[in-house]
Short mmCIF file of C-alpha atoms and ligand atoms in Angstrom, two decimals:
data_model
loop_
_atom_site.label_atom_id
_atom_site.label_comp_id
_atom_site.label_asym_id
_atom_site.label_seq_id
_atom_site.Cartn_x
_atom_site.Cartn_y
_atom_site.Cartn_z
CA MET A 1 -24.79 35.57 -76.61
CA PRO A 2 -27.13 32.63 -75.81
CA GLU A 3 -29.70 33.11 -73.08
CA ILE A 4 -31.85 30.67 -71.11
CA ALA A 5 -35.12 30.44 -73.05
CA ALA A 6 -36.89 27.66 -71.12
CA LEU A 7 -36.47 25.34 -68.16
CA GLU A 8 -38.57 22.22 -67.86
CA ALA A 9 -38.62 19.15 -65.62
CA LEU A 10 -40.43 15.86 -65.41
CA GLU A 11 -40.73 13.01 -62.97
CA ILE A 12 -38.86 9.93 -64.23
CA LEU A 13 -37.71 6.73 -62.48
CA ASP A 14 -34.26 5.86 -61.22
CA SER A 15 -32.49 2.48 -61.20
CA ARG A 16 -34.36 1.40 -58.04
CA GLY A 17 -37.71 2.23 -59.61
CA GLN A 18 -38.05 5.34 -57.44
CA PRO A 19 -39.11 8.74 -58.77
CA THR A 20 -36.44 11.30 -59.63
CA LEU A 21 -36.15 14.32 -61.90
CA GLN A 22 -35.14 14.89 -65.46
CA VAL A 23 -34.33 18.57 -66.01
CA GLU A 24 -34.26 20.14 -69.47
CA VAL A 25 -32.96 23.54 -70.54
CA THR A 26 -33.39 25.27 -73.88
CA LEU A 27 -31.23 28.22 -74.92
CA THR A 28 -32.07 31.02 -77.36
CA ASP A 29 -29.49 29.58 -79.79
CA GLY A 30 -31.60 26.41 -80.03
CA VAL A 31 -29.41 24.26 -77.76
CA HIS A 32 -31.35 21.73 -75.68
CA ALA A 33 -29.67 19.93 -72.76
CA VAL A 34 -30.95 17.30 -70.36
CA ALA A 35 -29.85 15.99 -66.95
CA GLY A 36 -30.97 13.03 -64.80
CA VAL A 37 -30.78 13.40 -61.01
CA PRO A 38 -29.32 10.61 -58.81
CA ALA A 39 -30.50 9.66 -55.30
CA GLY A 40 -28.71 8.01 -52.36
CA ALA A 41 -29.94 5.37 -49.90
CA SER A 42 -27.27 5.64 -47.20
CA THR A 43 -27.12 9.38 -46.82
CA GLY A 44 -25.15 11.67 -44.51
CA GLN A 45 -27.18 13.72 -42.04
CA ASN A 46 -25.97 17.00 -43.50
CA GLU A 47 -26.55 16.38 -47.18
CA ALA A 48 -28.46 18.95 -49.21
CA ALA A 49 -32.12 17.95 -48.83
CA GLU A 50 -34.17 16.30 -51.56
CA LEU A 51 -37.73 17.50 -51.87
CA ARG A 52 -40.11 14.49 -51.83
CA ASP A 53 -43.90 14.80 -52.06
CA ASP A 54 -45.80 14.18 -48.88
CA GLU A 55 -48.37 11.97 -50.63
CA PRO A 56 -48.33 8.47 -49.10
CA ASP A 57 -50.58 7.05 -51.84
CA ARG A 58 -48.20 7.98 -54.64
CA TYR A 59 -44.87 6.09 -54.81
CA ASP A 60 -44.97 5.62 -51.02
CA GLY A 61 -44.60 9.35 -50.56
CA ARG A 62 -41.42 9.46 -52.67
CA GLY A 63 -42.82 11.37 -55.66
CA VAL A 64 -40.95 14.47 -56.82
CA LEU A 65 -43.75 16.57 -58.34
CA ALA A 66 -43.08 19.42 -55.90
CA ALA A 67 -39.41 19.48 -56.99
CA VAL A 68 -40.57 19.40 -60.63
CA GLY A 69 -42.72 22.41 -59.76
CA SER A 70 -39.68 24.24 -58.32
CA VAL A 71 -37.93 23.93 -61.68
CA ARG A 72 -40.97 24.78 -63.80
CA ARG A 73 -41.98 27.83 -61.79
CA GLN A 74 -39.63 29.52 -59.29
CA ILE A 75 -36.29 28.53 -60.85
CA LYS A 76 -37.47 29.15 -64.40
CA ASP A 77 -38.87 32.58 -63.47
CA LEU A 78 -35.52 33.43 -61.85
CA LEU A 79 -33.22 32.26 -64.64
CA LYS A 80 -35.18 32.85 -67.86
CA GLY A 81 -33.48 35.50 -70.00
CA ARG A 82 -30.09 35.20 -68.24
CA LYS A 83 -27.08 34.77 -70.48
CA LEU A 84 -25.45 31.34 -70.45
CA ASN A 85 -22.12 31.25 -72.21
CA ARG A 86 -19.55 29.83 -69.85
CA LEU A 87 -19.02 27.95 -66.60
CA GLU A 88 -19.07 31.18 -64.55
CA ASP A 89 -22.63 31.79 -65.76
CA VAL A 90 -23.66 28.37 -64.44
CA LEU A 91 -22.03 29.06 -61.07
CA GLU A 92 -23.70 32.48 -60.88
CA ALA A 93 -27.07 30.85 -61.66
CA ASP A 94 -26.38 28.36 -58.85
CA ARG A 95 -25.69 31.25 -56.49
CA LEU A 96 -28.94 32.99 -57.42
CA VAL A 97 -30.91 29.76 -56.96
CA GLU A 98 -29.31 29.29 -53.51
CA GLU A 99 -30.39 32.84 -52.65
CA LEU A 100 -33.92 32.20 -53.87
CA ASP A 101 -34.10 29.01 -51.81
CA GLY A 102 -32.92 30.77 -48.68
CA THR A 103 -32.14 27.63 -46.63
CA ASP A 104 -28.64 26.19 -46.06
CA ASN A 105 -29.56 22.74 -47.35
CA LEU A 106 -31.75 23.84 -50.29
CA ALA A 107 -34.73 22.14 -48.67
CA ARG A 108 -37.31 24.64 -49.92
CA LEU A 109 -36.80 24.25 -53.68
CA GLY A 110 -35.27 20.79 -53.21
CA ALA A 111 -31.64 19.86 -53.83
CA ASN A 112 -32.88 17.30 -56.36
CA ALA A 113 -34.30 20.23 -58.36
CA THR A 114 -31.29 22.54 -57.93
CA VAL A 115 -28.65 19.96 -58.81
CA GLY A 116 -30.58 18.91 -61.92
CA VAL A 117 -30.78 22.53 -63.10
CA SER A 118 -27.07 23.03 -62.47
CA MET A 119 -26.09 19.88 -64.40
CA ALA A 120 -28.37 20.75 -67.34
CA LEU A 121 -26.98 24.30 -67.54
CA ALA A 122 -23.37 23.05 -67.60
CA ARG A 123 -24.26 20.61 -70.34
CA ALA A 124 -25.95 23.39 -72.32
CA VAL A 125 -22.76 25.47 -72.19
CA ALA A 126 -20.84 22.51 -73.59
CA ALA A 127 -23.40 22.05 -76.36
CA THR A 128 -23.32 25.75 -77.27
CA TRP A 129 -19.58 25.55 -77.82
CA GLY A 130 -19.69 22.09 -79.36
CA MET A 131 -17.28 21.04 -76.61
CA PRO A 132 -17.18 17.94 -74.44
CA LEU A 133 -18.61 18.62 -70.97
CA TRP A 134 -15.36 17.80 -69.17
CA GLN A 135 -13.64 20.61 -71.03
CA VAL A 136 -16.19 23.14 -69.81
CA LEU A 137 -15.65 21.93 -66.24
CA LEU A 138 -11.90 22.56 -66.39
CA GLU A 139 -12.32 26.01 -67.91
CA GLU A 140 -10.75 27.77 -64.94
CA GLN A 141 -8.11 25.14 -64.38
CA SER A 142 -5.13 24.23 -66.49
CA ARG A 143 -5.55 21.61 -69.17
CA ASP A 144 -2.58 19.62 -67.83
CA ARG A 145 -4.62 18.80 -64.74
CA ALA A 146 -7.31 16.86 -66.66
CA ARG A 147 -6.97 13.07 -66.49
CA ILE A 148 -9.00 9.90 -66.85
CA PRO A 149 -9.81 8.58 -63.37
CA VAL A 150 -9.12 5.13 -61.94
CA PRO A 151 -12.52 3.38 -61.79
CA HIS A 152 -13.50 1.81 -58.47
CA PHE A 153 -15.84 -1.04 -59.40
CA ASN A 154 -18.18 -2.04 -56.60
CA VAL A 155 -18.26 -5.82 -57.04
CA VAL A 156 -19.77 -6.93 -53.71
CA ASN A 157 -22.74 -5.09 -52.18
CA GLY A 158 -23.93 -5.17 -48.56
CA GLY A 159 -25.31 -2.72 -46.01
CA ALA A 160 -28.19 -0.55 -47.24
CA HIS A 161 -27.65 -1.70 -50.83
CA ALA A 162 -28.40 -5.41 -50.53
CA GLU A 163 -30.70 -7.85 -48.74
CA ASN A 164 -27.88 -9.95 -47.27
CA ASP A 165 -26.16 -10.21 -43.87
CA LEU A 166 -23.07 -8.32 -44.94
CA ASP A 167 -22.65 -5.14 -42.87
CA PHE A 168 -19.96 -3.43 -44.97
CA GLN A 169 -21.67 -1.65 -47.86
CA GLU A 170 -19.13 -1.66 -50.69
CA PHE A 171 -16.17 -3.84 -51.74
CA MET A 172 -14.51 -2.21 -54.73
CA ILE A 173 -11.71 -3.22 -57.07
CA ALA A 174 -9.49 -0.45 -58.47
CA PRO A 175 -7.17 -1.30 -61.40
CA VAL A 176 -4.59 1.30 -60.33
CA GLY A 177 -1.83 -0.47 -62.28
CA SER A 178 -3.63 -0.58 -65.64
CA PRO A 179 -1.96 1.34 -68.48
CA SER A 180 -5.20 2.94 -69.70
CA PHE A 181 -8.87 3.31 -68.81
CA ALA A 182 -9.80 0.82 -71.54
CA GLU A 183 -7.54 -1.78 -69.91
CA ALA A 184 -8.88 -0.88 -66.45
CA LEU A 185 -12.45 -1.43 -67.63
CA ARG A 186 -11.40 -4.74 -69.12
CA ALA A 187 -9.77 -5.76 -65.83
CA GLY A 188 -12.91 -4.75 -63.92
CA ALA A 189 -15.19 -6.73 -66.21
CA GLU A 190 -12.92 -9.80 -66.23
CA VAL A 191 -12.61 -9.84 -62.43
CA TYR A 192 -16.39 -9.35 -62.11
CA THR A 193 -16.97 -12.36 -64.37
CA SER A 194 -14.36 -14.35 -62.47
CA LEU A 195 -16.10 -13.47 -59.21
CA ARG A 196 -19.43 -14.69 -60.56
CA ARG A 197 -17.72 -17.96 -61.50
CA GLN A 198 -16.22 -18.29 -58.00
CA LEU A 199 -19.66 -17.85 -56.46
CA HIS A 200 -21.23 -20.27 -58.92
CA GLU A 201 -18.59 -22.93 -58.15
CA ARG A 202 -19.30 -22.56 -54.43
CA GLY A 203 -23.02 -23.01 -55.10
CA MET A 204 -23.71 -19.48 -53.86
CA PRO A 205 -26.36 -17.16 -55.30
CA THR A 206 -25.21 -14.53 -57.79
CA GLY A 207 -28.01 -12.00 -57.19
CA LEU A 208 -27.08 -8.34 -57.31
CA GLY A 209 -27.34 -5.33 -55.01
CA ASP A 210 -28.37 -1.78 -55.93
CA GLU A 211 -25.03 -0.89 -57.50
CA GLY A 212 -24.70 -4.07 -59.54
CA GLY A 213 -22.23 -5.87 -57.25
CA PHE A 214 -22.96 -9.38 -56.00
CA ALA A 215 -25.14 -9.48 -52.89
CA VAL A 216 -23.09 -12.38 -51.51
CA GLN A 217 -24.52 -14.60 -48.78
CA MET A 218 -21.55 -14.09 -46.47
CA ASP A 219 -21.18 -12.02 -43.35
CA ARG A 220 -17.44 -12.17 -42.63
CA VAL A 221 -15.46 -9.34 -44.22
CA GLU A 222 -12.27 -11.46 -44.42
CA ASP A 223 -14.13 -14.16 -46.38
CA VAL A 224 -15.35 -11.60 -48.90
CA LEU A 225 -11.88 -10.11 -49.31
CA THR A 226 -10.33 -13.56 -49.77
CA LEU A 227 -12.92 -14.31 -52.44
CA ILE A 228 -12.20 -11.05 -54.26
CA VAL A 229 -8.43 -11.64 -54.22
CA THR A 230 -9.04 -15.13 -55.65
CA ALA A 231 -11.24 -13.64 -58.36
CA ILE A 232 -8.56 -11.06 -59.25
CA GLU A 233 -5.83 -13.69 -59.47
CA THR A 234 -7.97 -16.23 -61.33
CA ALA A 235 -8.71 -13.54 -63.91
CA GLY A 236 -4.96 -13.23 -64.46
CA TYR A 237 -4.25 -9.98 -62.61
CA ARG A 238 -1.98 -9.14 -59.71
CA ALA A 239 -3.87 -8.27 -56.53
CA GLY A 240 -1.89 -5.34 -55.18
CA HIS A 241 -1.07 -1.67 -55.20
CA ASP A 242 0.64 -2.02 -58.58
CA GLY A 243 -2.14 -4.13 -60.13
CA VAL A 244 -5.77 -4.40 -59.04
CA ALA A 245 -6.15 -2.93 -55.55
CA ILE A 246 -9.14 -3.05 -53.22
CA ALA A 247 -11.14 -0.13 -51.82
CA LEU A 248 -13.73 -0.40 -49.07
CA ASP A 249 -16.74 1.73 -48.22
CA PRO A 250 -18.04 0.12 -45.00
CA ALA A 251 -20.48 3.10 -44.63
CA ALA A 252 -20.16 2.76 -40.87
CA ASN A 253 -23.22 4.91 -40.05
CA GLY A 254 -25.12 1.77 -41.02
CA PHE A 255 -23.71 -0.42 -38.21
CA ARG A 256 -23.16 2.24 -35.54
CA THR A 257 -24.58 1.39 -32.10
CA SER A 258 -24.83 3.47 -28.95
CA GLU A 259 -21.64 1.82 -27.61
CA GLY A 260 -19.63 1.48 -30.81
CA TYR A 261 -20.11 -0.71 -33.85
CA THR A 262 -21.60 -4.14 -34.55
CA VAL A 263 -20.29 -6.11 -37.55
CA ALA A 264 -21.32 -9.72 -38.23
CA GLY A 265 -22.72 -9.93 -34.71
CA GLU A 266 -19.47 -8.80 -33.03
CA ASN A 267 -19.20 -5.56 -31.05
CA TYR A 268 -16.28 -3.19 -31.55
CA THR A 269 -15.17 0.09 -29.98
CA SER A 270 -13.91 2.65 -32.49
CA GLY A 271 -10.32 1.85 -31.40
CA GLU A 272 -10.96 -1.82 -32.14
CA MET A 273 -12.41 -0.92 -35.54
CA VAL A 274 -9.21 0.99 -36.34
CA SER A 275 -7.06 -1.99 -35.29
CA TRP A 276 -9.21 -4.22 -37.45
CA TYR A 277 -8.78 -1.96 -40.49
CA GLU A 278 -5.04 -1.91 -39.83
CA ALA A 279 -5.01 -5.73 -39.88
CA LEU A 280 -7.15 -5.86 -43.04
CA ALA A 281 -4.83 -3.44 -44.84
CA ARG A 282 -1.82 -5.58 -43.87
CA ARG A 283 -3.40 -8.84 -45.01
CA PHE A 284 -5.20 -7.63 -48.16
CA PRO A 285 -4.28 -5.02 -50.80
CA VAL A 286 -6.72 -2.43 -49.38
CA TRP A 287 -5.57 0.95 -50.64
CA SER A 288 -8.57 3.13 -49.69
CA ILE A 289 -11.17 3.10 -46.91
CA GLU A 290 -14.24 5.36 -47.07
CA ASP A 291 -16.50 6.02 -44.07
CA GLY A 292 -14.72 3.41 -41.97
CA LEU A 293 -16.30 5.06 -38.94
CA ALA A 294 -19.59 6.89 -38.38
CA GLU A 295 -20.04 10.59 -39.02
CA ASP A 296 -20.61 11.30 -35.30
CA ASP A 297 -17.34 9.62 -34.25
CA GLY A 298 -14.84 12.47 -34.65
CA ALA A 299 -12.35 11.03 -32.14
CA GLY A 300 -12.44 7.68 -33.93
CA TRP A 301 -11.81 9.40 -37.28
CA GLN A 302 -8.77 11.15 -35.78
CA GLU A 303 -7.36 7.85 -34.55
CA LEU A 304 -8.08 6.15 -37.88
CA THR A 305 -6.30 8.96 -39.75
CA THR A 306 -3.31 9.06 -37.39
CA ARG A 307 -2.78 5.30 -37.44
CA LEU A 308 -3.56 4.49 -41.09
CA GLY A 309 -3.41 7.77 -43.00
CA GLU A 310 0.21 7.37 -44.12
CA SER A 311 -0.35 4.05 -45.87
CA VAL A 312 -4.07 4.05 -46.68
CA GLN A 313 -6.32 6.66 -48.32
CA ILE A 314 -8.94 7.66 -45.75
CA VAL A 315 -12.03 9.01 -47.55
CA GLY A 316 -14.83 11.03 -45.95
CA ASP A 317 -18.28 10.70 -47.52
CA ASP A 318 -21.14 11.05 -45.01
CA ILE A 319 -18.87 13.08 -42.73
CA PHE A 320 -17.99 15.68 -45.42
CA VAL A 321 -21.13 15.64 -47.63
CA THR A 322 -19.17 17.41 -50.41
CA ASP A 323 -18.90 20.59 -48.36
CA ALA A 324 -15.87 22.91 -48.52
CA ALA A 325 -16.24 24.16 -44.93
CA ARG A 326 -16.34 20.62 -43.52
CA VAL A 327 -13.18 19.73 -45.46
CA GLN A 328 -11.40 22.84 -44.12
CA GLN A 329 -12.43 21.95 -40.57
CA ALA A 330 -11.28 18.35 -41.08
CA VAL A 331 -7.75 19.52 -41.82
CA ILE A 332 -7.65 21.34 -38.47
CA ASP A 333 -9.10 18.26 -36.72
CA ARG A 334 -6.76 15.89 -38.62
CA ILE A 335 -9.62 13.85 -40.01
CA ALA A 336 -9.24 11.87 -43.28
CA ASN A 337 -6.97 12.65 -46.22
CA ALA A 338 -9.50 12.41 -49.05
CA CYS A 339 -13.05 13.51 -49.83
CA LEU A 340 -15.82 11.83 -51.80
CA LEU A 341 -17.57 14.19 -54.24
CA LYS A 342 -21.28 13.79 -54.96
CA PRO A 343 -22.88 16.74 -56.75
CA ASN A 344 -26.34 15.99 -55.34
CA GLN A 345 -24.94 15.93 -51.81
CA ALA A 346 -23.76 19.51 -52.37
CA GLY A 347 -26.93 20.51 -54.25
CA ASN A 348 -25.25 22.16 -57.24
CA LEU A 349 -22.06 22.46 -59.26
CA ARG A 350 -20.94 25.66 -57.51
CA ARG A 351 -20.77 23.99 -54.12
CA THR A 352 -19.23 20.84 -55.60
CA LEU A 353 -16.42 22.83 -57.23
CA ASP A 354 -15.94 24.77 -53.97
CA ALA A 355 -15.35 21.44 -52.24
CA VAL A 356 -12.85 20.50 -54.97
CA ALA A 357 -11.00 23.80 -54.45
CA ALA A 358 -10.95 23.25 -50.68
CA CYS A 359 -9.48 19.76 -51.17
CA ASN A 360 -6.84 21.05 -53.56
CA SER A 361 -5.84 23.86 -51.23
CA VAL A 362 -5.24 21.46 -48.32
CA GLY A 363 -3.88 18.53 -50.33
CA TYR A 364 -6.80 16.14 -49.83
CA ALA A 365 -7.37 13.54 -52.56
CA GLN A 366 -10.81 13.37 -54.21
CA MET A 367 -13.00 10.59 -55.56
CA VAL A 368 -16.03 11.50 -57.69
CA SER A 369 -19.08 9.32 -57.01
CA HIS A 370 -22.40 8.23 -58.44
CA ARG A 371 -25.32 7.37 -56.08
CA SER A 372 -26.93 4.01 -55.48
CA GLY A 373 -30.08 5.29 -57.21
CA GLU A 374 -28.99 6.38 -60.69
CA THR A 375 -30.18 7.29 -64.16
CA THR A 376 -28.23 6.82 -67.40
CA ASP A 377 -26.87 10.37 -67.02
CA SER A 378 -23.06 10.32 -67.20
CA PHE A 379 -22.33 13.77 -65.73
CA VAL A 380 -20.00 12.45 -63.02
CA ALA A 381 -17.68 10.91 -65.63
CA ASP A 382 -17.03 14.31 -67.21
CA LEU A 383 -16.76 15.90 -63.78
CA ALA A 384 -14.00 13.52 -62.69
CA VAL A 385 -12.05 14.13 -65.91
CA GLY A 386 -12.49 17.91 -65.76
CA ILE A 387 -11.31 18.33 -62.18
CA GLY A 388 -8.53 15.80 -62.79
CA CYS A 389 -8.86 14.06 -59.42
CA GLY A 390 -7.85 10.67 -60.83
CA GLN A 391 -10.52 8.61 -59.02
CA ILE A 392 -14.19 7.72 -59.59
CA LYS A 393 -16.68 5.14 -58.32
CA CYS A 394 -19.81 4.28 -60.34
CA GLY A 395 -20.73 0.79 -59.15
CA ALA A 396 -20.13 -2.54 -60.86
CA PRO A 397 -18.93 -2.88 -64.47
CA ALA A 398 -22.47 -4.05 -65.28
CA ARG A 399 -26.01 -2.62 -65.57
CA GLY A 400 -26.89 0.25 -67.88
CA GLU A 401 -26.95 3.10 -65.38
CA ARG A 402 -23.42 2.18 -64.17
CA LEU A 403 -22.02 1.47 -67.65
CA ALA A 404 -23.29 4.84 -68.89
CA LYS A 405 -20.51 6.43 -66.80
CA TYR A 406 -17.79 3.89 -67.56
CA ASN A 407 -18.55 3.86 -71.29
CA ARG A 408 -18.49 7.66 -71.28
CA LEU A 409 -14.98 7.54 -69.78
CA LEU A 410 -13.96 5.08 -72.47
CA GLU A 411 -15.24 7.51 -75.08
CA ILE A 412 -13.44 10.48 -73.47
CA GLU A 413 -10.18 8.54 -73.34
CA HIS A 414 -10.54 7.49 -76.97
CA HIS A 415 -11.11 11.04 -78.22
CA SER A 416 -8.93 13.06 -75.84
CA ARG A 417 -5.85 10.91 -75.29
CA LEU A 418 -5.62 12.30 -71.76
CA PRO A 419 -3.44 10.36 -69.30
CA TYR A 420 -5.05 7.65 -67.15
CA GLY A 421 -4.46 7.00 -63.48
CA LEU A 422 -4.11 8.31 -59.96
CA ARG A 423 -2.43 11.67 -59.38
CA ASP A 424 1.19 11.10 -58.29
CA ALA A 425 0.48 12.52 -54.83
CA ASP A 426 -2.28 9.96 -54.23
CA VAL A 427 -0.32 6.80 -55.11
CA ARG A 428 0.21 4.36 -52.21
CA ARG A 429 2.87 1.66 -52.25
P1 PGA B 501 -25.75 6.05 -51.46
O1 PGA B 501 -24.40 5.31 -51.04
O2 PGA B 501 -25.63 6.56 -52.84
O3 PGA B 501 -26.79 4.99 -51.27
O4 PGA B 501 -25.92 7.15 -50.45
C1 PGA B 501 -23.18 5.57 -51.64
C2 PGA B 501 -22.07 5.73 -50.66
O5 PGA B 501 -22.25 5.58 -49.43
O6 PGA B 501 -20.95 6.03 -51.08
ZN1 ZN B 502 -19.97 6.16 -49.04
#
């Protein structure tokens, strides 16, 4: 039975040029597995806490040498010699690391350290068995649940991810009607190219935001949506719930004010925001809205869910922070009908899979997500396939750190022949 022989970490850079961790594990059977840790820029208040060095002269105080130290010393001392043969062993290691940390948000060892260890261990199990990672992640579930997710390509960036005047953070296109992932990726890339051409023809800059989408010089949401629909149609696709649909992540924490919300210079109450979303979903093929309201606006979330939840997927990101207990409470409060899943928001795989189980037990849809700061690690692609949630977002269909995930999904589809698409229960018409 293989055991953990060594755990190592080093400080590397992410796609924004900010420090993050690479974690490496070696097993007694010779297996060596590596994981790269992502980092967010528009984070929920209750996310598991990254450990960043308090050294202003180094990387503006954003170094991760202390988190590297957590892996090399405390976590290695705890886990060295433990058997690692299946997913349960990874989840048990996660539990022990949580215990060692002792805080709720993993602030002492650093969630950037703990999630990296968890990802590397899962990958080592896959390598030991010579199995694809997604198959290890579905070990406890039935094989018929696994599926290739619908990619949500973030083609226009605003908010905390771009230096423009656009307040909504993410405008995504989702080829829900494509027959396969390969065709969905093709649709995403063709629409992305068509969008660049539209901008070029209008004499507008085609610079990019953090997730590879265009940082358009526009501030009106309707103008951006009109442009995207034109790009979809010009590329030869149908803009709609049976073709290429649109998903929004306004990330409303970013434009929350003491009275309500301010978008493109206009003030809105939460009720007015909900009416606006209702109008947008009528006029444009918007099938999913994530963080349409701020995480402190529970009453607004209830109204949004009551008024739009039947026809639109309402996704909680900052409000749920990939936490099972928050999802269970949301069902009681009638907030949202879907949950975004970010392993580094939870701090490890154990808590991420707990959130998945909570969603499945209450019938909430799930979308697996990258972060705006990424490495070329493709863990989230395998995660989405393994849990079979049918939805993923990894940024634009461009730039290496985003393509690492999409190309991994292409590879999984090619070798596995798993079905592509949304789960039946999540389809909107
Ligand atoms: P982040 O944003 O990775 O910068 O936190 C992503 C999101 O809000 O979904
Ligand atoms: Zn979000």
